[in-house]
Coordinates of C-alpha atoms in Angstrom, one line a residue:
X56 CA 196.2 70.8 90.9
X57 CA 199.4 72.4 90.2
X58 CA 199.6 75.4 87.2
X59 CA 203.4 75.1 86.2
X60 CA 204.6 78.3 83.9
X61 CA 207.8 78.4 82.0
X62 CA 209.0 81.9 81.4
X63 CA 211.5 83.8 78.9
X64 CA 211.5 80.5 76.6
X65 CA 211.0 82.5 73.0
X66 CA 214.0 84.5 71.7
X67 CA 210.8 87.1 70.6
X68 CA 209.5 87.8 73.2
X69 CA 213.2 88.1 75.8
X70 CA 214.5 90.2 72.5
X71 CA 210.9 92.3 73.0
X72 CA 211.3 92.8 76.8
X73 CA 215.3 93.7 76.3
X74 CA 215.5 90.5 78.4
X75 CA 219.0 87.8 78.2
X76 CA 218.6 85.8 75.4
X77 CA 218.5 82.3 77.2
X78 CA 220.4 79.1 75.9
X79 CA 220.6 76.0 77.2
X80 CA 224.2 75.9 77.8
X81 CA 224.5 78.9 80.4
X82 CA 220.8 78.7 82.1
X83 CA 218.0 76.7 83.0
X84 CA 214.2 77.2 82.1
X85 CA 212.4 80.1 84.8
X86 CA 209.8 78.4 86.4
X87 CA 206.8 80.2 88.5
X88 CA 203.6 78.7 89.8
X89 CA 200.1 80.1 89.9
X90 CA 197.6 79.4 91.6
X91 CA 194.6 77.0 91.6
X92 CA 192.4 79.7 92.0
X93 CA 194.3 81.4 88.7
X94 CA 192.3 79.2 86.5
X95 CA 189.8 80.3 84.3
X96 CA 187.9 77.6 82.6
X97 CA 186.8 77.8 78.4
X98 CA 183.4 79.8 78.1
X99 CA 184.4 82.2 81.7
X100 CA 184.8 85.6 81.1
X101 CA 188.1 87.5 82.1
X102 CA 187.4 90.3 84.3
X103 CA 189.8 92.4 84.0
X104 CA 191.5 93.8 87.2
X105 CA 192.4 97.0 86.0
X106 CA 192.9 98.3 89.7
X107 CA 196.5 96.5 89.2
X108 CA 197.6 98.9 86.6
X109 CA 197.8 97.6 82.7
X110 CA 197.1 93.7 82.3
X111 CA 198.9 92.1 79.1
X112 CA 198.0 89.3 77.4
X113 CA 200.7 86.5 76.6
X114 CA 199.7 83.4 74.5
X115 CA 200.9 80.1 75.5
X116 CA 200.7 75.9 74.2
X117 CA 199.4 74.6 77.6
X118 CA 199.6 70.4 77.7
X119 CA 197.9 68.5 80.6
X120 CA 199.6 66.0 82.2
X121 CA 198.1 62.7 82.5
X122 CA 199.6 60.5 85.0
X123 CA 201.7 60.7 88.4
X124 CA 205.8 61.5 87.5
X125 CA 208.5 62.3 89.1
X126 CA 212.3 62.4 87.6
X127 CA 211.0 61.7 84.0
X128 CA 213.5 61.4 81.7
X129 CA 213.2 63.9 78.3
X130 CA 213.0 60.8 76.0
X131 CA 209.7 59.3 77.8
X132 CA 207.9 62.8 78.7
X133 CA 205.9 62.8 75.6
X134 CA 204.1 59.9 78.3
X135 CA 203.0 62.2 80.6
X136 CA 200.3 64.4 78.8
X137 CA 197.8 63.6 76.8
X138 CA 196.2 66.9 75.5
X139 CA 196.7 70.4 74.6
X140 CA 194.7 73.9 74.1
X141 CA 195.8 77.4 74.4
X142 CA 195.9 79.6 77.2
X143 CA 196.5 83.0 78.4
X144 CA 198.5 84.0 81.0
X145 CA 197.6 87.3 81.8
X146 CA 200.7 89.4 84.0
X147 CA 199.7 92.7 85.4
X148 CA 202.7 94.2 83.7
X149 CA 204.0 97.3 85.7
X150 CA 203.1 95.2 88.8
X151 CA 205.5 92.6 87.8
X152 CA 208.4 94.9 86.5
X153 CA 208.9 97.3 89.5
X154 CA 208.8 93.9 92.1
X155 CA 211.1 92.6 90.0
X156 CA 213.4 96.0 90.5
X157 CA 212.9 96.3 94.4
X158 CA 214.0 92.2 94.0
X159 CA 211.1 90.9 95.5
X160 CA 208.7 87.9 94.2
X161 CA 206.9 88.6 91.5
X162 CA 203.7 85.6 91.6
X163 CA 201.1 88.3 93.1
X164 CA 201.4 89.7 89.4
X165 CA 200.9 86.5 87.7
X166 CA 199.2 84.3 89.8
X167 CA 196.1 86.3 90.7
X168 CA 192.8 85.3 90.2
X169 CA 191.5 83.9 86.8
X170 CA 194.6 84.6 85.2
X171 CA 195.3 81.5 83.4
X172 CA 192.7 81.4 80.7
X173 CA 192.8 77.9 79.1
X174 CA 190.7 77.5 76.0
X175 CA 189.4 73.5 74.4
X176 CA 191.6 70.6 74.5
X177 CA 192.4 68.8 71.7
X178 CA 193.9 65.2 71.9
X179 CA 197.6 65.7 71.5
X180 CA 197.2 62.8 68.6
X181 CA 195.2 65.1 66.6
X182 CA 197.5 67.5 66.2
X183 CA 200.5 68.4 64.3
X184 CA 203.9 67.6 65.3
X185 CA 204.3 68.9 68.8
X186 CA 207.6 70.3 68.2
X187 CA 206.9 72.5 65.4
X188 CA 203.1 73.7 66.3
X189 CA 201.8 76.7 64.7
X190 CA 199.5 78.4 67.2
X191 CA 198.0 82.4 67.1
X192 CA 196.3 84.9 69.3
X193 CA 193.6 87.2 67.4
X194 CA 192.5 90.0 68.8
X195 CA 189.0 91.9 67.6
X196 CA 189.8 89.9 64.8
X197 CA 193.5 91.0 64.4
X198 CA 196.3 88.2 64.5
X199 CA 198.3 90.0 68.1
X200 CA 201.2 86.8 68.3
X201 CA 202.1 84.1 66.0
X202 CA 204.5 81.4 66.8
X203 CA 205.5 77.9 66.2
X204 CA 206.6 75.6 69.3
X205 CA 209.8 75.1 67.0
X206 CA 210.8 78.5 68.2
X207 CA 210.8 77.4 72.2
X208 CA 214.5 77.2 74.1
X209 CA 213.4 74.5 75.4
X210 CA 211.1 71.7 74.1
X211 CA 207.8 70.9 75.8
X212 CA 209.6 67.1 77.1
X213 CA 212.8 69.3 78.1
X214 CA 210.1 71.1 80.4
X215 CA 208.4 68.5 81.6
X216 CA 212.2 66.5 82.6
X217 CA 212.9 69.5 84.7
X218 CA 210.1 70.4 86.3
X219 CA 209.9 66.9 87.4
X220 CA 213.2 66.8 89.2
X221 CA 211.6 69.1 91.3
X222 CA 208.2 68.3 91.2
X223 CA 206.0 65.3 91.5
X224 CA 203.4 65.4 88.8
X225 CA 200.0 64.5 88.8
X226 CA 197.1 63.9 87.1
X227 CA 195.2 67.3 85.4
X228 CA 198.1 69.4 86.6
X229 CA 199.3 71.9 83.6
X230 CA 202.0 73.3 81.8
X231 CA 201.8 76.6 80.3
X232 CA 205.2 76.8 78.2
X233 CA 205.8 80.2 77.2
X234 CA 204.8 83.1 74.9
X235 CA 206.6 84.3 71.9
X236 CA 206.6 88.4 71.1
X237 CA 203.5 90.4 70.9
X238 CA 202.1 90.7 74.4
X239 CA 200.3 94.2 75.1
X240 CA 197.3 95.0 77.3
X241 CA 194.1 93.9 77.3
X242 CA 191.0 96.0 77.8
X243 CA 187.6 95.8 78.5
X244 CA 185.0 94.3 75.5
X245 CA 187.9 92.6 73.5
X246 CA 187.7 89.2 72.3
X247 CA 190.4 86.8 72.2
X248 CA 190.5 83.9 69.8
X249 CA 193.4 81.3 70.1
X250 CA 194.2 78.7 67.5
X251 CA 196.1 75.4 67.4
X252 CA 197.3 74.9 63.8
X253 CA 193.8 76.8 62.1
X254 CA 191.9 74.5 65.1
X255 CA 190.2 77.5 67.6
X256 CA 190.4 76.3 70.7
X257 CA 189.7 79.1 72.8
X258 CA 187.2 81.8 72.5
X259 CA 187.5 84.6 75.7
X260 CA 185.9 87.8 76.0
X261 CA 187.1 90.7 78.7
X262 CA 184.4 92.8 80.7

C-alpha cells in the first residue's frame, strides 16, 4: 500500500505558512509519500510524539483508490476510487521547517509512525459533489479548519492524472489531498472530530 500526500494545494493554508501561492500555470502539485507504517486506522489512538517538538494537525479529503492505474487520464480518474473519509496528517512542524532550511528531505517529519489518521469511509456515491465538498475539523468541540474541496488548486482527478504518470496505482492505496488554513498543534487528551458534509467520519483522541 502506497500513502500518496499532495501538499501546498489550498491558497489558505500557503497564504498561512507565507508559502508561493501555487497555480497551475507556473507549478505542478508537491507530492511526498508516507509510510505504510504511517497509518493509523479509525478507533486507534494518536500518541503523540512530543519528543519531535510541536505536532500540528492538518485536515485532509483522503479517497481510496480502487483498481490498478497507470497514466490515467483527468477525465476517467473519477474511475479509480471508490470511497472517501477524512484524515489527519500530522507534521512535526519545527522538524519539517528547519530540514527544509538546511535543504534536506523532509518525510522523517511527515511520514513517521501513525501519522496518517484516517477516519470511516463513506461510498463516494453518497456524498456530495466531489468538487465542492464541505468537510471540518472540530477540536474539543471547536470547529479548528473548514473547507470546501472547491477551494483545492488542483482537483482530486487532476491529482490522481499526475501521480499516475509517475506511479502505478493499486488497489487500497490512498490519496490524502491537502489541508486548507488552520493547522496548529495537537496535545495530549484532545479529541478530534472530522466531518464530510455534517457526516462524522472520524472520531480520534490524543494520549
Amino acid at each position: 500500500m502506497k500513502i500518496f500526500c499532495i501538499a501546498s494545494n489550498y491558497p489558505s493554508h500557503n497564504k498561512s505558512r507565507a508559502g508561493a501561492l501555487y497555480n497551475k500555470e507556473n507549478s505542478e502539485p508537491t507530492v511526498f509519500l508516507k509510510a505504510d507504517s504511517s497509518l493509523l486506522k479509525p478507533g486507534k489512538p494518536f500518541f503523540v510524539p512530543d519528543w519531535m517538538g510541536p505536532i500540528e494537525y492538518e485536515a485532509e479529503v483522503v479517497v481510496r483508490i480502487c483498481r490498478l492505474g497507470k497514466n490515467i487520464a483527468p477525465r476517467f480518474a473519477h474511475r479509480y476510487y471508490d470511497a472517501v473519509t477524512l484524515g489527519i496528517d500530522f507534521t512535526a512542524r519545527q522538524l519539517q521547517d528547519r530540514l527544509k532550511a538546511e535543504g534536506k528531505p523532509w518525510e522523517i517529519s511527515k511520514a513517521f509512525d501513525s501519522s496518517a489518521a484516517i477516519g470511516q469511509w463513506v461510498d463516494k456515491d453518497r456524498l456530495p459533489q466531489l468538487d465542492a465538498l464541505p468537510f471540518r475539523l472540530d477540536i474539543n468541540g471547536e470547529t479548528r479548519q473548514a473547507a470546501s474541496t472547491a477551494e483545492m488548486i488542483w482537483s482530486i482527478d487532476e491529482q490522481i492524472a499526475h501521480l499516475s504518470r509517475y506511479f502505478t496505482f493499486k488497489t487500497g492505496d490512498l490519496l490524502f489531498t491537502g489541508t486548507p488554513a488552520g493547522s496548529a498543534p495537537v496535545k495530549i487528551d484532545d479529541h478530534l472530530e472530522g466531518y464530510l458534509a455534517e457526516q462524522q467520519v472520524l472520531n480520534l483522541r490524543c494520549k
